[in-house]
mmCIF file of C-alpha atoms and ligand atoms in Angstrom:
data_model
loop_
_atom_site.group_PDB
_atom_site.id
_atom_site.type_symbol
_atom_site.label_atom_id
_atom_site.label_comp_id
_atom_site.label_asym_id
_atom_site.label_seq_id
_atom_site.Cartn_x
_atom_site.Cartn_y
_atom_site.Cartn_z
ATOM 1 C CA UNK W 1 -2.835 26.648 5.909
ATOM 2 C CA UNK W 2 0.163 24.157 6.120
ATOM 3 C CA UNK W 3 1.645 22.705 2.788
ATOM 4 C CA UNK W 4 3.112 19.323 2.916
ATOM 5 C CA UNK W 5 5.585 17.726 0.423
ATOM 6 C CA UNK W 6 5.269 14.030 1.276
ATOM 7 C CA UNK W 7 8.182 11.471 -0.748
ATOM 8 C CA UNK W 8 7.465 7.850 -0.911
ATOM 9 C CA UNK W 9 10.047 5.876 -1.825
ATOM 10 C CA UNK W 10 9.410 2.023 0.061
ATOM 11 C CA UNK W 11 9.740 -0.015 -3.233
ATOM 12 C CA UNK W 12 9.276 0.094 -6.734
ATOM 13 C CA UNK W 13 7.942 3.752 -6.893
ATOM 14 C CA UNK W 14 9.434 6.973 -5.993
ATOM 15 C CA UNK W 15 6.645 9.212 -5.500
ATOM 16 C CA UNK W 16 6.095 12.964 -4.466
ATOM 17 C CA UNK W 17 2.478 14.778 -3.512
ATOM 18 C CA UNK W 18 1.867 18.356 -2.375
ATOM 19 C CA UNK W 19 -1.247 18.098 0.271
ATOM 20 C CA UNK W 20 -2.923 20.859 2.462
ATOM 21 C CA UNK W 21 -4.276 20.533 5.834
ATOM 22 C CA UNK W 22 -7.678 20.762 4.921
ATOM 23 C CA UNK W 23 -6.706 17.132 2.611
ATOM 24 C CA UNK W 24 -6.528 19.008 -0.381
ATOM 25 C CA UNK W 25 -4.804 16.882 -2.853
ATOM 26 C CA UNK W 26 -2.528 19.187 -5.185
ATOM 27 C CA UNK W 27 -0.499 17.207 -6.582
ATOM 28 C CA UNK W 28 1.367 13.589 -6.957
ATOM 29 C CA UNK W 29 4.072 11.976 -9.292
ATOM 30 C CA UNK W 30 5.193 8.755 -9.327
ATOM 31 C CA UNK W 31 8.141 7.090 -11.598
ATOM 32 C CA UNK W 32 7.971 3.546 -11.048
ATOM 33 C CA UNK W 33 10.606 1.476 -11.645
ATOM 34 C CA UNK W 34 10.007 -1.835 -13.834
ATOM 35 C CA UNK W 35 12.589 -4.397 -13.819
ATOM 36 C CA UNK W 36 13.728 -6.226 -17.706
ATOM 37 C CA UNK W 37 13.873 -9.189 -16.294
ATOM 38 C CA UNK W 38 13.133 -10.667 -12.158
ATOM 39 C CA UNK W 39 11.573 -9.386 -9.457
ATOM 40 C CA UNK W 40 12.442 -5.874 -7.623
ATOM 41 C CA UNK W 41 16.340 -5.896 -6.764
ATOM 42 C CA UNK W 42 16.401 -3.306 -3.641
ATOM 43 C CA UNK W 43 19.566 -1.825 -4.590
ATOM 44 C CA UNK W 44 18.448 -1.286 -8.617
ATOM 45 C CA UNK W 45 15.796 0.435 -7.467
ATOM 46 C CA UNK W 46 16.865 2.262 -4.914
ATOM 47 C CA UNK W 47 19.285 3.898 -8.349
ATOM 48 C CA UNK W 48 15.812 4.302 -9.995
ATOM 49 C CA UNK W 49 15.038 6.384 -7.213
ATOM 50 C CA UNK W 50 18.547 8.422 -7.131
ATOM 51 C CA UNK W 51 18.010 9.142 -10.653
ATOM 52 C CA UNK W 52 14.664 10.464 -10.412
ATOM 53 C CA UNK W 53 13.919 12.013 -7.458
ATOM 54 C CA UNK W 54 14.703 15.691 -8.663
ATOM 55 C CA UNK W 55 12.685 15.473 -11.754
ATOM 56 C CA UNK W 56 9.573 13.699 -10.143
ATOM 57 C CA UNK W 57 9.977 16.243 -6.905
ATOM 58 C CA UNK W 58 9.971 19.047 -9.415
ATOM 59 C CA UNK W 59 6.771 17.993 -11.353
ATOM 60 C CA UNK W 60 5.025 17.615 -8.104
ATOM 61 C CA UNK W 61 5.889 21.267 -7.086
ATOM 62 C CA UNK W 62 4.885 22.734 -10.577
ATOM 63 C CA UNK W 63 1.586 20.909 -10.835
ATOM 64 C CA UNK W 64 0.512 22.082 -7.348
ATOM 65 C CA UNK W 65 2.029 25.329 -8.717
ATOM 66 C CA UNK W 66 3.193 25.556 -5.357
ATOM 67 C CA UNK W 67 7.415 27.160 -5.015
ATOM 68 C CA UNK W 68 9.351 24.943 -3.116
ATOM 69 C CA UNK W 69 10.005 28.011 -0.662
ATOM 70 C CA UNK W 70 6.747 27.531 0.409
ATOM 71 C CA UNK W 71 6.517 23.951 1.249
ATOM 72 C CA UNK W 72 6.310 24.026 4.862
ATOM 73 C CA UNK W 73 6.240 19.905 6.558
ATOM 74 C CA UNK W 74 8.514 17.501 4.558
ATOM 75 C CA UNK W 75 6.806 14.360 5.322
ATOM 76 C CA UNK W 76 8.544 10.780 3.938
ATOM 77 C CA UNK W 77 7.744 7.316 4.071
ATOM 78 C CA UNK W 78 10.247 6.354 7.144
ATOM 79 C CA UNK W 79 9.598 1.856 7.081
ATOM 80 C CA UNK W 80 8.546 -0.861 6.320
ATOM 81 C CA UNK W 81 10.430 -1.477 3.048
ATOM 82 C CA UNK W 82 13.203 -2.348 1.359
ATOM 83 C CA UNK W 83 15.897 -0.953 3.488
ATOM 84 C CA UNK W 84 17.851 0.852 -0.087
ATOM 85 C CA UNK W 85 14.537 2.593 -0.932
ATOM 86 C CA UNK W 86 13.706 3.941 1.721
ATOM 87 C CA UNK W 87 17.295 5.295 2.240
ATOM 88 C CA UNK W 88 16.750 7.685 -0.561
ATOM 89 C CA UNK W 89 13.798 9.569 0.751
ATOM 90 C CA UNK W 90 14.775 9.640 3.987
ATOM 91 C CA UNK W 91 18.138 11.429 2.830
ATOM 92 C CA UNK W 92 16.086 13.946 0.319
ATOM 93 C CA UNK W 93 13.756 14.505 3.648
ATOM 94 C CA UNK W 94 16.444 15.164 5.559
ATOM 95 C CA UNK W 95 18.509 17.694 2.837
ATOM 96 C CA UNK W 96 15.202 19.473 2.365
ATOM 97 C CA UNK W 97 14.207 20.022 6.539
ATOM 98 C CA UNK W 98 17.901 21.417 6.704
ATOM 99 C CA UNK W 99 17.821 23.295 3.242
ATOM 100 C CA UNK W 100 13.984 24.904 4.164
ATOM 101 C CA UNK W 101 14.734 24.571 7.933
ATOM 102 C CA UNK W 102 11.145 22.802 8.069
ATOM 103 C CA UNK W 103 9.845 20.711 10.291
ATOM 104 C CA UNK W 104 10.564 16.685 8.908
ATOM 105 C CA UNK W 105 8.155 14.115 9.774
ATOM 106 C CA UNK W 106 8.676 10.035 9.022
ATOM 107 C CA UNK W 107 5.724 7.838 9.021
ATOM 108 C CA UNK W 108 4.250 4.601 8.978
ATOM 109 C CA UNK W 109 3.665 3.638 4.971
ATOM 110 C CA UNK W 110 1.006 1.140 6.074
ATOM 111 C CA UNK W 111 -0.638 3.966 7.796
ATOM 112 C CA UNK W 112 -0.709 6.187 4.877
ATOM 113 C CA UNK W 113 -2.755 3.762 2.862
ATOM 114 C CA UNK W 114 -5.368 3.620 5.448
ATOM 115 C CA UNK W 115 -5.369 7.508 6.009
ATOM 116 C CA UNK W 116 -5.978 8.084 2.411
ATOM 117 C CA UNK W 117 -8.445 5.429 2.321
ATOM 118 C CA UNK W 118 -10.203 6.893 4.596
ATOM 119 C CA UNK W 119 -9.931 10.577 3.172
ATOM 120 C CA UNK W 120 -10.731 9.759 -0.388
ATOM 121 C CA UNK W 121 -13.606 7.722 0.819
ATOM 122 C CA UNK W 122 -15.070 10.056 3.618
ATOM 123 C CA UNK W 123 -14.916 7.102 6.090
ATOM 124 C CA UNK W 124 -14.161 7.980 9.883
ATOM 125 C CA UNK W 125 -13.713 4.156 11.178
ATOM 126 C CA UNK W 126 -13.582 1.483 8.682
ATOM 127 C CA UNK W 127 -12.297 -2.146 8.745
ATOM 128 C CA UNK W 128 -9.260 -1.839 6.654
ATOM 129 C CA UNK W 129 -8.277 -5.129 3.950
ATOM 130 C CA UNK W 130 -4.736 -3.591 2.943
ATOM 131 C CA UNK W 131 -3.410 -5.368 0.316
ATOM 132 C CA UNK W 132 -0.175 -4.545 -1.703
ATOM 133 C CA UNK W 133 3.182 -5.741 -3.419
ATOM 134 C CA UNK W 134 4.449 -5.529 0.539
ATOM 135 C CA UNK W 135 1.526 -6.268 2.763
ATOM 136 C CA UNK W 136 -1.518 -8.374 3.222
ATOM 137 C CA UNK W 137 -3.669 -7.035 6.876
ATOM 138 C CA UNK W 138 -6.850 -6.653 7.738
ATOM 139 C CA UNK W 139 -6.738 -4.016 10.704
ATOM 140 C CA UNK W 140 -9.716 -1.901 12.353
ATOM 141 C CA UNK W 141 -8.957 1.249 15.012
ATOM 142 C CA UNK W 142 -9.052 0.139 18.639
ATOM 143 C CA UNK W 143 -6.691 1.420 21.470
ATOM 144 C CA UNK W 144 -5.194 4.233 20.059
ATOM 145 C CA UNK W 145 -3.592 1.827 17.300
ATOM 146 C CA UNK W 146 -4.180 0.538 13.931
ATOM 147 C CA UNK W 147 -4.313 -3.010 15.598
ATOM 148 C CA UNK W 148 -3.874 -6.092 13.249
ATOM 149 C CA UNK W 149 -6.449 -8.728 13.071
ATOM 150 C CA UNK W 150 -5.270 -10.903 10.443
ATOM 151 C CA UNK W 151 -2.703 -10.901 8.384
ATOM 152 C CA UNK W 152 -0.497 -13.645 5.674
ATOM 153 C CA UNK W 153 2.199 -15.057 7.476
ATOM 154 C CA UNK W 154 4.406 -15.072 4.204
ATOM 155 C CA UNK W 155 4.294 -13.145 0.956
ATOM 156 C CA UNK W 156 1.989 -10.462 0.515
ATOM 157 C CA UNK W 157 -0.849 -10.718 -2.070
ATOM 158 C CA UNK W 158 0.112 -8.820 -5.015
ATOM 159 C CA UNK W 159 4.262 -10.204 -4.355
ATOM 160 C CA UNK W 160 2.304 -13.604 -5.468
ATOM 161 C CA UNK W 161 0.883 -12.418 -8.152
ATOM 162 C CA UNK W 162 3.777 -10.379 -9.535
ATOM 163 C CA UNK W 163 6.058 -13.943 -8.663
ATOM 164 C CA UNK W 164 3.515 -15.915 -10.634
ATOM 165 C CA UNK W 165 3.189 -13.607 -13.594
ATOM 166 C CA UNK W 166 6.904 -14.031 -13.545
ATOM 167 C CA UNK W 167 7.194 -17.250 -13.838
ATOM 168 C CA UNK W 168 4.423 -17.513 -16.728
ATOM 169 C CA UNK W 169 6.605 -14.878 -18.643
ATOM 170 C CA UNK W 170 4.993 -11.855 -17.661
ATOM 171 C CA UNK W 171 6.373 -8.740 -17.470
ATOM 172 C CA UNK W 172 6.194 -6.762 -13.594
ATOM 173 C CA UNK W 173 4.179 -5.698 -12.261
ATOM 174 C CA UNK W 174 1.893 -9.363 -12.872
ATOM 175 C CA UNK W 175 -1.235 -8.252 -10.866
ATOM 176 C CA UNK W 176 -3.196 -6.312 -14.228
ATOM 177 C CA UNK W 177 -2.111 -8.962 -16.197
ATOM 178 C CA UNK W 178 -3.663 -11.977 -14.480
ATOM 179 C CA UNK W 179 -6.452 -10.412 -13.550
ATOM 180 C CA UNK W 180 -7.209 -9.483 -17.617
ATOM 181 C CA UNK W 181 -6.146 -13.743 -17.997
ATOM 182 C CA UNK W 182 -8.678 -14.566 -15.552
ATOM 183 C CA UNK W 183 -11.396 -12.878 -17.017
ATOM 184 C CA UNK W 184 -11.128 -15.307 -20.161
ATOM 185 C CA UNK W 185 -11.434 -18.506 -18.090
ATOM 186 C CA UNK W 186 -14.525 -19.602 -15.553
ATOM 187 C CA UNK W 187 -12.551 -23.425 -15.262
ATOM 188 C CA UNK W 188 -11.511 -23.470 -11.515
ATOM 189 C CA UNK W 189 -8.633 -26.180 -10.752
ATOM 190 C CA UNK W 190 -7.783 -26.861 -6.921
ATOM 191 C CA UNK W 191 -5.473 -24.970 -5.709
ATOM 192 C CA UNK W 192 -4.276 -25.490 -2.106
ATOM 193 C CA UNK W 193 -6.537 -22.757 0.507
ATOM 194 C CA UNK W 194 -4.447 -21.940 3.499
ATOM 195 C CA UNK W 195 -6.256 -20.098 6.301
ATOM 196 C CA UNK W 196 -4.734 -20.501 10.039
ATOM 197 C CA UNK W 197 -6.931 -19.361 12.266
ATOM 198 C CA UNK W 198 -6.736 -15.172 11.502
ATOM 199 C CA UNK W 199 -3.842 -15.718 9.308
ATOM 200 C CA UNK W 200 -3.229 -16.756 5.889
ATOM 201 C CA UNK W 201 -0.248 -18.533 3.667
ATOM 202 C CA UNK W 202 0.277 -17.931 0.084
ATOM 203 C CA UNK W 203 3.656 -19.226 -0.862
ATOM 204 C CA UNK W 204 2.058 -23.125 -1.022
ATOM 205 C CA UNK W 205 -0.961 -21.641 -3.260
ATOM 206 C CA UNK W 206 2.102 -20.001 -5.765
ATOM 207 C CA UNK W 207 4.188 -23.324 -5.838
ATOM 208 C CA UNK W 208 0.812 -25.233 -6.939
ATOM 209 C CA UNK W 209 -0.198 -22.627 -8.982
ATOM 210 C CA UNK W 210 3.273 -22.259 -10.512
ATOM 211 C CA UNK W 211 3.188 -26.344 -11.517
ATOM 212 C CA UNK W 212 0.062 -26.125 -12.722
ATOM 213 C CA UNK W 213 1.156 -23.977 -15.444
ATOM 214 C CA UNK W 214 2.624 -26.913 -17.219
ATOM 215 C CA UNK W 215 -0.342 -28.763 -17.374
ATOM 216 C CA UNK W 216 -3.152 -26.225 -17.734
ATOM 217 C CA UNK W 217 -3.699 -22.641 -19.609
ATOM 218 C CA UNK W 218 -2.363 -20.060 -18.590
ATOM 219 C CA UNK W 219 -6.122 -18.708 -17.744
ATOM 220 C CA UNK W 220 -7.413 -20.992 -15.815
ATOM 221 C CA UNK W 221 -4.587 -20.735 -13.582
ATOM 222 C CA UNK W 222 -4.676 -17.023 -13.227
ATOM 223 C CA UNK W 223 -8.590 -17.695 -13.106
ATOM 224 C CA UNK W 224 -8.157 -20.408 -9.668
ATOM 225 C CA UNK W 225 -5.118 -18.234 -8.491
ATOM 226 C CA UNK W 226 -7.380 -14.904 -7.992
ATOM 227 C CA UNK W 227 -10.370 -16.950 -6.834
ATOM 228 C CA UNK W 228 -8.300 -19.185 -4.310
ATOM 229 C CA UNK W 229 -6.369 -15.923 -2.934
ATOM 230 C CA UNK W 230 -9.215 -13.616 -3.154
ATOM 231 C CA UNK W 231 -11.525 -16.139 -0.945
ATOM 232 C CA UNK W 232 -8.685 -16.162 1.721
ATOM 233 C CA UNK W 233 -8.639 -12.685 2.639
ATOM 234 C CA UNK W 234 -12.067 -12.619 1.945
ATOM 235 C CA UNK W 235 -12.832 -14.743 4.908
ATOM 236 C CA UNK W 236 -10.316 -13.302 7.215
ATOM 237 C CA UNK W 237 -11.740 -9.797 6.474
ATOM 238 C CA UNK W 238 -15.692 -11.341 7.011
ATOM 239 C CA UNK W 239 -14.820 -12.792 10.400
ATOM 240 C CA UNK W 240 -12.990 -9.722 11.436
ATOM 241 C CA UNK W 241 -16.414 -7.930 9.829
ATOM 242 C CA UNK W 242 -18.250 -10.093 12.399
ATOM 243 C CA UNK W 243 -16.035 -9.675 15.427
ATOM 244 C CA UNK W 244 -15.678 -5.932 14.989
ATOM 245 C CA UNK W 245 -19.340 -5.162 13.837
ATOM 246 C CA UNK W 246 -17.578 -2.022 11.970
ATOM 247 C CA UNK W 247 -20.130 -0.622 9.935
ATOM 248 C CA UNK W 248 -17.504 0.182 6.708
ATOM 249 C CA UNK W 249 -15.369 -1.746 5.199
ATOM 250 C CA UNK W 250 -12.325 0.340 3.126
ATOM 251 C CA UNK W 251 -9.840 -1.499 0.418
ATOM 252 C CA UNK W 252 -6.616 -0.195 -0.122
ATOM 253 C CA UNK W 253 -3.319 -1.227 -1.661
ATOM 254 C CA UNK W 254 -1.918 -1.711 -5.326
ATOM 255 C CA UNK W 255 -4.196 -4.783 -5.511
ATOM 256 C CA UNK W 256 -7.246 -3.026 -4.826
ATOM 257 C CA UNK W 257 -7.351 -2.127 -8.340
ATOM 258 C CA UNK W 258 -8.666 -5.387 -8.740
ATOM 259 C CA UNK W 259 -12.229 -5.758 -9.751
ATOM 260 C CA UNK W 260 -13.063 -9.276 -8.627
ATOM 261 C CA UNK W 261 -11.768 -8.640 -5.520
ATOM 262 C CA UNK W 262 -13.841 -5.316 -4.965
ATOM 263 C CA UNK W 263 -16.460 -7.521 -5.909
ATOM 264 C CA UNK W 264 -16.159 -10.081 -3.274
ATOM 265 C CA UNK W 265 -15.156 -7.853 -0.674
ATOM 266 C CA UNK W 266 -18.036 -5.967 -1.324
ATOM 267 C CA UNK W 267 -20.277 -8.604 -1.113
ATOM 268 C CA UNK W 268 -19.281 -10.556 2.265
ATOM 269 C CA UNK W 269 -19.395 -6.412 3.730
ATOM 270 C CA UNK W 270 -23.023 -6.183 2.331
ATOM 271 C CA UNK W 271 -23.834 -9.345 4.213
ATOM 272 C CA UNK W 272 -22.750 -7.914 7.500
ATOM 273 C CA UNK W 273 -24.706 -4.643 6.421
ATOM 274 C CA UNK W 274 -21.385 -2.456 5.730
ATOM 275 C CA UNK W 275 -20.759 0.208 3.379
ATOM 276 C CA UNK W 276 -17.844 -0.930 1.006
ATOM 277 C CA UNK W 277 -15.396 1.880 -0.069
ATOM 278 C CA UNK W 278 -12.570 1.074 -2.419
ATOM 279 C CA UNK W 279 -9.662 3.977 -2.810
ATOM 280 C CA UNK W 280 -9.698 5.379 -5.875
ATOM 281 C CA UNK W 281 -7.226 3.592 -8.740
ATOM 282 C CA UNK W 282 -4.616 6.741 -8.610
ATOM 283 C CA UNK W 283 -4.695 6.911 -4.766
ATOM 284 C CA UNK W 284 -4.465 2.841 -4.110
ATOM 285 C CA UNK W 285 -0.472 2.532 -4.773
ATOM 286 C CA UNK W 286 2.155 3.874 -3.067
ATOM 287 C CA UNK W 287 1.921 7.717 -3.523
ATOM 288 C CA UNK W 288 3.285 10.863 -2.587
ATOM 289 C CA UNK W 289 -0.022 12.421 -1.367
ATOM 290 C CA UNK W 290 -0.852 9.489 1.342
ATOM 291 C CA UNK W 291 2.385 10.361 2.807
ATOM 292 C CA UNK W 292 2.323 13.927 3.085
ATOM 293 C CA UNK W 293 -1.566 13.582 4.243
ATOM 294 C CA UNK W 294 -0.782 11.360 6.898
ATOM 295 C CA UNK W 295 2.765 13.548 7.884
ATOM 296 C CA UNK W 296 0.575 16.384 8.359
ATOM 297 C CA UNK W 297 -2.087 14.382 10.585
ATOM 298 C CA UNK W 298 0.973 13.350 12.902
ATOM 299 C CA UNK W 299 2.767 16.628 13.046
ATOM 300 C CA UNK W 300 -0.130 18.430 14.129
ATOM 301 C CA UNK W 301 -0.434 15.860 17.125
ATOM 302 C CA UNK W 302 3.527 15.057 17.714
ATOM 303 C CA UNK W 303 5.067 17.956 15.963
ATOM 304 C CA UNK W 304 8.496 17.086 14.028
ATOM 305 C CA UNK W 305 11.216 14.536 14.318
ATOM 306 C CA UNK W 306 14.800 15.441 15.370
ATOM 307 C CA UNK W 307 17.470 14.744 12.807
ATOM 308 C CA UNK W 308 18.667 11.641 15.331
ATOM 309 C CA UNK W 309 15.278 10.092 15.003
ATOM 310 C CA UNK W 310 14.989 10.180 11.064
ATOM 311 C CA UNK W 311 16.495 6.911 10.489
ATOM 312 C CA UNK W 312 14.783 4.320 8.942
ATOM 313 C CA UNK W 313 12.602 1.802 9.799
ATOM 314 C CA UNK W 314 12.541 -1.049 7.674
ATOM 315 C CA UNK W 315 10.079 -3.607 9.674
ATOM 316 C CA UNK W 316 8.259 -1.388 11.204
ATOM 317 C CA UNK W 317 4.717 -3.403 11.892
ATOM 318 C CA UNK W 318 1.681 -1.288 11.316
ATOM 319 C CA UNK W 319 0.135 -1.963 15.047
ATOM 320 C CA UNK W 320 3.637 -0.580 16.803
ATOM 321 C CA UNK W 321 2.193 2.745 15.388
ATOM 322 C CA UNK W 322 0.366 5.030 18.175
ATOM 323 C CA UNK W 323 -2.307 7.125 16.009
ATOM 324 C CA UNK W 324 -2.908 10.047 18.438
ATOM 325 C CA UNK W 325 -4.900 11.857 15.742
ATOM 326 C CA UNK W 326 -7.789 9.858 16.159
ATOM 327 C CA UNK W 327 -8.367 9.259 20.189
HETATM 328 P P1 AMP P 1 1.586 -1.156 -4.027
HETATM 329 O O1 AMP P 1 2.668 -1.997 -3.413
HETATM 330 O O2 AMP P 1 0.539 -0.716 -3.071
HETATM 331 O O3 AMP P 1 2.090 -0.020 -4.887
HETATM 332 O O4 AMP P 1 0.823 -2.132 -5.067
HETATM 333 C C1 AMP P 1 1.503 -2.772 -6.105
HETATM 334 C C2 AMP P 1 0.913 -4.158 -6.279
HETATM 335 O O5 AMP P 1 -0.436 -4.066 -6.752
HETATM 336 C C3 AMP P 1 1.669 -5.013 -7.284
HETATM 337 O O6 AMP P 1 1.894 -6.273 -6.694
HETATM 338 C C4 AMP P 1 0.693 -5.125 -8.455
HETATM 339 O O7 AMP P 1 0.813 -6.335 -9.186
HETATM 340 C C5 AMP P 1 -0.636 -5.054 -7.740
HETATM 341 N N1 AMP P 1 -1.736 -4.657 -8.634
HETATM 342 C C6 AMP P 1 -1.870 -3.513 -9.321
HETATM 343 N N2 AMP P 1 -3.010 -3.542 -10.070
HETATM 344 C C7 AMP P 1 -3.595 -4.754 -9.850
HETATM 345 C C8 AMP P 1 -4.769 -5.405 -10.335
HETATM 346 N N3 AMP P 1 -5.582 -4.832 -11.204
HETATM 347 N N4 AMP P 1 -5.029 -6.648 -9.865
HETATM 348 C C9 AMP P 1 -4.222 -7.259 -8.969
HETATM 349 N N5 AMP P 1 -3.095 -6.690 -8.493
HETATM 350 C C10 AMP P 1 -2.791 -5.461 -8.919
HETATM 351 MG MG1 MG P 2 2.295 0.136 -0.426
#
């Protein structure tokens, strides 16, 4: 049996998870960084991460009561981030594969939240809605690749609600928040719905949304917001349903926490006749585990990285990835 330490460290979270090759979850700890005041500076947080990456690497081992001598794949998110953040556990990968002389392995974070997905949910070949503070795609498995069928051609999803919630004097992260406002308010005002062809905008649907705040409650713009946003991806992910004629349909990302949007998701796949599957709430943000799951998938195929190729990746696009583990 092969134990993987996996470190995730894209954004706002530092996280570390202790996973077996049989996708035996033994442990994960995250310290997320919250800002006082704006949204996610990449340099504060990549401190955050400095500052904490002993103490939450340390939890993990003892909760998986699992020696760090025995750790035997360091695994760490190697892009798409913030450039900062993902410095930091690429240099803790690296000091640990020389320290432990173990293999290192970098992968694809956007990857990680569909391999989890799809091992928390016990679902070989789902269409994937991935929505997060970072990324907004709907992507199925064809070709050897995670390959992207739609995706938002500005902000992600939960970056618009966590700007929003911002500037209605919310603290980060804004995505719980609104959707507990929205729940008090059924009054829908128009908000602008920006679909282009596949694709989807959501910085004009924020800068509406955002002026509407000074002439309607705070809930019934949180209320339009969701159901304006929600509908979008919503429709991208049906008509990728209907192209793809996958028979499940998996939700990950920080925002799929969301109940009204596991609602409507749910319901356009039950129209097409697919099983929905929504990762569980302590699996669906950035985490440790997904990374060392997904490390250990890809070393078993590709082996480890050389030291050279450890460098990060910060736009690294989910359908550049080749996925060997599953042709
Ligand atoms: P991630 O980047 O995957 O860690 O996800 C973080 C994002 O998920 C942030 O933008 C949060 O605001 C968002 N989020 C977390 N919980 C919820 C929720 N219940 N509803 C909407 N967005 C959420
Ligand atoms: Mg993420």
């Amino acid at each position: 049996m092969t134990l993987c330490l996996g470190l995730e460290s894209t954004a706002h979270t530092f996280s570390a998870g202790v996973v077996d090759d049989s996708g035996n979850i033994l442990s994960v700890v995250n310290d997320t960084y919250v800002p006082q005041e704006g949204g996610l500076h990449p340099l504060k947080t990549s401190l955050h991460h400095v500052e904490c990456f002993q103490d939450v690497i340390r939890k993990a081992l003892e909760t998986a009561k699992t020696p760090l001598e025995s750790i035997e794949l360091i695994s760490f998110s190697q892009g798409p981030g913030l450039g900062p953040c993902l410095r930091v556990g690429c240099t803790v990968a690296r000091a640990l594969h020389v320290f432990l002389d173990v293999p290192v392995v970098g992968v694809n974070h956007c990857v990680a939240h569909i391999e989890i997905g799809r091992l928390a949910c016990k679902v070989e070949d789902p269409l994937t809605l991935y929505v997060s503070g970072g990324n907004t795609i709907v992507s199925a498995f064809d070709c050897g690749r995670y390959q992207i069928f739609g995706e938002t051609l500005d902000i992600a999803l939960g970056n618009m609600l966590d700007t929003f919630a911002r500037e209605a004097g919310l603290q980060h992260p804004g995505g719980p928040k609104i959707e507990a406002l929205a729940r008090q308010s059924s009054n829908y005002i128009d908000l602008p719905y920006t679909v282009k062809g596949m694709d989807l905008a959501l910085t004009g649907l924020l800068t509406s949304a955002t002026h509407a705040l000074k002439t309607h409650p705070l809930a019934d713009v949180a209320f339009s917001m969701q159901e304006t946003a929600f509908s979008m991806v919503a429709e991208v992910t049906e008509r990728a349903l209907a192209h793809t004629e996958k028979q499940n349909v998996l939700l990950t990302g920080g925002v799929a926490a969301n109940t009204r949007l596991r609602d409507m998701i749910r319901s356009i796949s039950e129209d097409h006749g697919a099983a929905f599957h929504a990762v569980p709430k302590e699996l669906a943000g950035d985490n440790g585990a997904m990374i060392a799951w997904t490390g250990l998938l890809q070393f078993k195929q590709k082996g480890g990285l050389a030291l050279e190729d450890t460098g990060v990746i910060p736009k690294w696009r989910l359908d550049q990835v080749p996925i060997p583990w599953r042709t």
